[in-house]
mmCIF file of C-alpha atoms and ligand atoms in Angstrom:
data_model
loop_
_atom_site.group_PDB
_atom_site.id
_atom_site.type_symbol
_atom_site.label_atom_id
_atom_site.label_comp_id
_atom_site.label_asym_id
_atom_site.label_seq_id
_atom_site.Cartn_x
_atom_site.Cartn_y
_atom_site.Cartn_z
ATOM 1 C CA MET A 1 74.182 189.015 39.085
ATOM 2 C CA TYR A 2 76.336 191.061 41.488
ATOM 3 C CA VAL A 3 78.534 188.514 43.209
ATOM 4 C CA LEU A 4 79.947 188.577 46.715
ATOM 5 C CA PRO A 5 83.647 188.141 45.892
ATOM 6 C CA PRO A 6 85.004 185.148 47.831
ATOM 7 C CA LEU A 7 87.734 185.787 50.386
ATOM 8 C CA PRO A 8 91.162 185.226 48.807
ATOM 9 C CA TYR A 9 92.154 183.019 51.822
ATOM 10 C CA ALA A 10 90.529 180.714 54.367
ATOM 11 C CA HIS A 11 88.376 182.260 57.105
ATOM 12 C CA ASP A 12 90.941 181.328 59.759
ATOM 13 C CA ALA A 13 93.979 182.476 57.744
ATOM 14 C CA LEU A 14 94.211 185.916 59.381
ATOM 15 C CA ALA A 15 93.868 184.734 62.995
ATOM 16 C CA PRO A 16 94.587 185.654 65.695
ATOM 17 C CA LEU A 17 94.507 189.315 64.665
ATOM 18 C CA MET A 18 91.305 188.797 62.681
ATOM 19 C CA SER A 19 89.469 185.684 63.838
ATOM 20 C CA ALA A 20 87.403 183.296 61.738
ATOM 21 C CA ASP A 21 84.328 184.495 63.686
ATOM 22 C CA THR A 22 85.001 188.081 62.645
ATOM 23 C CA LEU A 23 85.565 187.136 59.015
ATOM 24 C CA HIS A 24 82.443 184.955 58.838
ATOM 25 C CA THR A 25 80.333 187.855 60.122
ATOM 26 C CA HIS A 26 82.163 190.642 58.317
ATOM 27 C CA HIS A 27 82.279 188.947 54.917
ATOM 28 C CA GLY A 28 79.286 186.606 55.068
ATOM 29 C CA LYS A 29 76.839 189.019 56.716
ATOM 30 C CA HIS A 30 77.966 192.669 56.513
ATOM 31 C CA HIS A 31 79.571 192.543 53.073
ATOM 32 C CA LYS A 32 76.898 190.230 51.658
ATOM 33 C CA ALA A 33 74.143 192.595 52.837
ATOM 34 C CA TYR A 34 75.787 195.529 51.033
ATOM 35 C CA VAL A 35 76.083 193.484 47.823
ATOM 36 C CA ASP A 36 72.447 192.300 47.999
ATOM 37 C CA LYS A 37 71.110 195.819 48.663
ATOM 38 C CA MET A 38 73.309 197.233 45.906
ATOM 39 C CA GLY A 39 71.696 194.807 43.452
ATOM 40 C CA ASP A 40 68.150 195.747 44.487
ATOM 41 C CA LEU A 41 68.848 199.486 44.425
ATOM 42 C CA ALA A 42 70.741 199.336 41.114
ATOM 43 C CA ALA A 43 67.744 197.600 39.527
ATOM 44 C CA LYS A 44 65.343 200.244 40.896
ATOM 45 C CA ALA A 45 67.622 202.989 39.563
ATOM 46 C CA GLY A 46 67.751 201.381 36.090
ATOM 47 C CA LEU A 47 71.464 200.663 36.478
ATOM 48 C CA ALA A 48 71.410 196.871 36.827
ATOM 49 C CA GLY A 49 74.377 195.196 35.191
ATOM 50 C CA ARG A 50 76.647 198.236 35.283
ATOM 51 C CA PRO A 51 80.093 197.627 36.795
ATOM 52 C CA VAL A 52 80.247 198.430 40.515
ATOM 53 C CA GLU A 53 82.793 201.199 39.884
ATOM 54 C CA GLU A 54 80.219 202.929 37.638
ATOM 55 C CA LEU A 55 77.401 202.439 40.169
ATOM 56 C CA VAL A 56 79.472 204.211 42.812
ATOM 57 C CA VAL A 57 80.334 207.170 40.584
ATOM 58 C CA GLU A 58 76.833 207.459 39.088
ATOM 59 C CA ALA A 59 75.050 207.222 42.464
ATOM 60 C CA HIS A 60 77.412 209.860 43.855
ATOM 61 C CA ARG A 61 76.766 212.151 40.869
ATOM 62 C CA LYS A 62 72.987 211.797 41.181
ATOM 63 C CA GLY A 63 72.966 212.144 44.968
ATOM 64 C CA ASP A 64 71.413 208.658 45.351
ATOM 65 C CA LYS A 65 72.640 208.081 48.923
ATOM 66 C CA PRO A 66 71.251 204.571 49.493
ATOM 67 C CA LEU A 67 72.751 203.227 46.265
ATOM 68 C CA PHE A 68 76.000 205.087 46.844
ATOM 69 C CA ASN A 69 76.352 203.754 50.397
ATOM 70 C CA ASN A 70 75.712 200.134 49.452
ATOM 71 C CA ALA A 71 77.723 200.122 46.217
ATOM 72 C CA ALA A 72 80.675 201.921 47.807
ATOM 73 C CA GLN A 73 80.617 199.561 50.796
ATOM 74 C CA ALA A 74 80.443 196.560 48.440
ATOM 75 C CA TRP A 75 83.516 197.883 46.591
ATOM 76 C CA ASN A 76 85.449 198.991 49.672
ATOM 77 C CA HIS A 77 85.111 195.584 51.331
ATOM 78 C CA ALA A 78 86.077 193.683 48.163
ATOM 79 C CA PHE A 79 89.178 195.886 47.937
ATOM 80 C CA PHE A 80 89.868 195.480 51.675
ATOM 81 C CA TRP A 81 89.989 191.664 51.468
ATOM 82 C CA GLN A 82 92.711 192.002 48.810
ATOM 83 C CA CYS A 83 94.672 194.350 51.079
ATOM 84 C CA MET A 84 95.353 191.508 53.547
ATOM 85 C CA ARG A 85 97.261 188.227 53.427
ATOM 86 C CA PRO A 86 98.239 185.747 56.136
ATOM 87 C CA ALA A 87 100.976 186.957 58.505
ATOM 88 C CA GLY A 88 104.570 186.220 57.539
ATOM 89 C CA GLY A 89 104.612 187.652 54.008
ATOM 90 C CA ALA A 90 107.220 190.023 52.657
ATOM 91 C CA GLY A 91 107.323 193.753 53.406
ATOM 92 C CA PRO A 92 107.345 196.488 50.773
ATOM 93 C CA SER A 93 110.272 196.581 48.350
ATOM 94 C CA GLY A 94 111.316 198.092 45.025
ATOM 95 C CA ASP A 95 109.322 201.038 43.649
ATOM 96 C CA LEU A 96 106.795 200.838 46.496
ATOM 97 C CA LEU A 97 109.474 201.104 49.182
ATOM 98 C CA ARG A 98 111.110 203.982 47.307
ATOM 99 C CA ALA A 99 107.762 205.819 47.112
ATOM 100 C CA ILE A 100 107.194 205.215 50.853
ATOM 101 C CA ASP A 101 110.673 206.508 51.701
ATOM 102 C CA GLU A 102 110.113 209.593 49.579
ATOM 103 C CA ALA A 103 106.694 210.456 51.035
ATOM 104 C CA PHE A 104 107.103 209.352 54.664
ATOM 105 C CA ASP A 105 110.781 208.978 55.396
ATOM 106 C CA GLY A 106 110.455 205.237 55.912
ATOM 107 C CA LEU A 107 108.043 202.436 56.685
ATOM 108 C CA ASP A 108 107.898 203.175 60.438
ATOM 109 C CA ALA A 109 106.850 206.747 59.713
ATOM 110 C CA LEU A 110 104.153 205.489 57.314
ATOM 111 C CA LYS A 111 102.914 203.099 60.020
ATOM 112 C CA GLU A 112 102.712 205.953 62.514
ATOM 113 C CA ALA A 113 100.822 208.152 60.025
ATOM 114 C CA PHE A 114 98.430 205.308 59.117
ATOM 115 C CA VAL A 115 97.698 204.326 62.723
ATOM 116 C CA ASN A 116 97.305 207.943 63.852
ATOM 117 C CA GLU A 117 94.914 208.693 60.985
ATOM 118 C CA GLY A 118 92.787 205.668 61.876
ATOM 119 C CA VAL A 119 92.822 206.299 65.635
ATOM 120 C CA GLY A 120 91.986 209.970 65.097
ATOM 121 C CA HIS A 121 89.140 209.190 62.705
ATOM 122 C CA PHE A 122 85.866 209.859 64.530
ATOM 123 C CA GLY A 123 83.263 207.112 64.095
ATOM 124 C CA SER A 124 82.996 204.656 61.218
ATOM 125 C CA GLY A 125 85.079 204.750 58.075
ATOM 126 C CA TRP A 126 88.238 203.721 56.300
ATOM 127 C CA VAL A 127 91.933 204.618 56.488
ATOM 128 C CA TRP A 128 93.727 204.576 53.145
ATOM 129 C CA LEU A 129 97.177 204.758 51.667
ATOM 130 C CA VAL A 130 96.604 206.481 48.323
ATOM 131 C CA SER A 131 98.700 207.578 45.392
ATOM 132 C CA GLY A 132 98.024 211.079 44.085
ATOM 133 C CA PRO A 133 99.695 213.751 41.988
ATOM 134 C CA GLU A 134 102.121 214.514 44.841
ATOM 135 C CA GLY A 135 102.971 210.907 45.646
ATOM 136 C CA LEU A 136 101.754 208.672 48.446
ATOM 137 C CA LYS A 137 99.639 209.961 51.310
ATOM 138 C CA VAL A 138 97.409 208.693 54.102
ATOM 139 C CA ILE A 139 93.772 209.792 54.268
ATOM 140 C CA SER A 140 90.582 208.626 55.960
ATOM 141 C CA THR A 141 87.009 208.650 54.692
ATOM 142 C CA HIS A 142 83.698 208.568 56.581
ATOM 143 C CA ASP A 143 81.161 205.749 56.491
ATOM 144 C CA ALA A 144 80.965 204.404 52.901
ATOM 145 C CA GLU A 145 83.020 207.174 51.266
ATOM 146 C CA ASP A 146 85.772 205.897 49.007
ATOM 147 C CA THR A 147 88.394 207.073 46.548
ATOM 148 C CA LEU A 148 86.496 206.266 43.330
ATOM 149 C CA THR A 149 84.773 209.638 43.518
ATOM 150 C CA ARG A 150 87.987 211.563 44.197
ATOM 151 C CA ASP A 151 89.778 212.614 41.027
ATOM 152 C CA GLY A 152 93.414 211.708 40.760
ATOM 153 C CA LEU A 153 93.589 209.335 43.739
ATOM 154 C CA VAL A 154 94.393 205.645 43.331
ATOM 155 C CA PRO A 155 93.915 203.461 46.431
ATOM 156 C CA ILE A 156 96.993 201.461 47.402
ATOM 157 C CA LEU A 157 95.874 199.914 50.727
ATOM 158 C CA VAL A 158 92.851 200.284 52.971
ATOM 159 C CA CYS A 159 91.881 199.186 56.475
ATOM 160 C CA ASP A 160 88.299 199.099 57.721
ATOM 161 C CA VAL A 161 87.877 201.060 60.955
ATOM 162 C CA TRP A 162 84.167 200.377 61.432
ATOM 163 C CA GLU A 163 83.807 198.685 64.818
ATOM 164 C CA HIS A 164 82.561 195.467 63.174
ATOM 165 C CA ALA A 165 86.087 195.036 61.748
ATOM 166 C CA TYR A 166 87.762 194.690 65.157
ATOM 167 C CA TYR A 167 85.308 194.727 68.046
ATOM 168 C CA LEU A 168 84.933 190.930 68.437
ATOM 169 C CA ASP A 169 88.708 190.447 68.588
ATOM 170 C CA HIS A 170 89.969 193.698 70.115
ATOM 171 C CA LYS A 171 86.948 195.335 71.788
ATOM 172 C CA ASN A 172 87.451 199.107 71.552
ATOM 173 C CA ASP A 173 91.235 198.968 71.026
ATOM 174 C CA ARG A 174 91.416 200.380 67.511
ATOM 175 C CA LYS A 175 95.046 201.405 67.985
ATOM 176 C CA THR A 176 96.328 197.872 68.674
ATOM 177 C CA PHE A 177 94.204 196.503 65.823
ATOM 178 C CA LEU A 178 95.570 199.039 63.329
ATOM 179 C CA THR A 179 99.177 198.731 64.492
ATOM 180 C CA ARG A 180 99.235 194.950 64.286
ATOM 181 C CA TRP A 181 97.216 194.992 61.059
ATOM 182 C CA PHE A 182 99.864 197.180 59.459
ATOM 183 C CA GLU A 183 102.707 195.042 60.858
ATOM 184 C CA THR A 184 101.330 191.601 60.009
ATOM 185 C CA LEU A 185 98.386 191.528 57.572
ATOM 186 C CA ALA A 186 99.001 194.372 55.091
ATOM 187 C CA ASN A 187 99.414 192.864 51.609
ATOM 188 C CA TRP A 188 102.427 194.715 50.178
ATOM 189 C CA GLU A 189 102.421 192.651 46.995
ATOM 190 C CA PHE A 190 98.886 193.875 46.227
ATOM 191 C CA ALA A 191 99.888 197.430 47.218
ATOM 192 C CA ALA A 192 102.830 197.299 44.799
ATOM 193 C CA ALA A 193 100.523 196.209 41.956
ATOM 194 C CA GLN A 194 98.138 199.094 42.726
ATOM 195 C CA LEU A 195 101.037 201.561 42.741
ATOM 196 C CA ALA A 196 102.267 200.210 39.392
ATOM 197 C CA ALA A 197 98.731 200.599 37.981
ATOM 198 C CA SER A 198 98.613 204.200 39.210
ATOM 199 C CA GLY A 199 101.675 204.791 37.029
ATOM 200 C CA GLY A 200 100.066 203.146 34.009
ATOM 201 C CA GLN A 201 101.536 199.631 34.393
ATOM 202 C CA GLY A 202 98.785 197.034 34.501
ATOM 203 C CA GLN A 203 95.222 197.507 35.667
ATOM 204 C CA GLY A 204 94.200 198.465 39.178
ATOM 205 C CA TYR A 205 91.728 196.430 41.200
ATOM 206 C CA ARG A 206 88.250 196.060 39.651
ATOM 207 C CA TYR A 207 85.228 194.512 41.347
ATOM 208 C CA PRO A 208 84.220 191.234 39.619
ATOM 209 C CA ALA A 209 81.939 192.005 36.665
ATOM 210 C CA PRO A 210 78.232 191.294 37.208
ATOM 211 C CA ALA A 211 77.216 187.993 35.611
ATOM 212 C CA GLY A 212 74.158 186.761 33.752
ATOM 213 C CA GLU A 213 72.923 190.038 32.269
ATOM 214 C CA ALA A 214 73.597 191.912 29.095
ATOM 215 C CA GLN A 215 75.800 194.939 29.640
ATOM 216 C CA PRO A 216 74.014 198.109 28.546
ATOM 217 C CA ALA A 217 75.918 200.136 25.975
HETATM 218 MN MN1 LIG B 1 83.357 196.517 57.230
#
């Protein structure tokens, strides 16, 4: 029923910054484990078949930590895979570039803010570019925490700063990982679509709907 969304590229497509080894483990083991546990815990909580976005919000509201952690990690990773594309793609342009210029005074300043937020983040978590009532900003969240439970924030881009995201390829050098991630792998086309959705044009990213079960009303 809850599917592990396939990677939108080959396992070796993000090398050398993110190796095939890292992606096989990160997607095929870490992400898969979150999805499997989410399914078990959703069934126990009587929430089987509900969209992942609803599981995250409902588990957070009820204080169901195990379900929240696994559902939020399932969602965050699915979103994260979309936030990357093979090196060599285009940078931000159009409305996205204008919003970056307005909030950060340019792409280099956004990169510095993003890398500094991630390097300064203690322990495991995520560094995000989000769109809120006052425009774009960079935030970080701890462990499984996401933006679905934060009113008014739409995620534009995210990078995983749990050690399993970079340790095989970069050991403890989170700064080099984040800098080169921002420079080469960030998917600005996806980011632009998220920004448009935050302004009411099109739909933002949704986790693939669970299959094979009736949706409760
Ligand atoms: Mn991860």
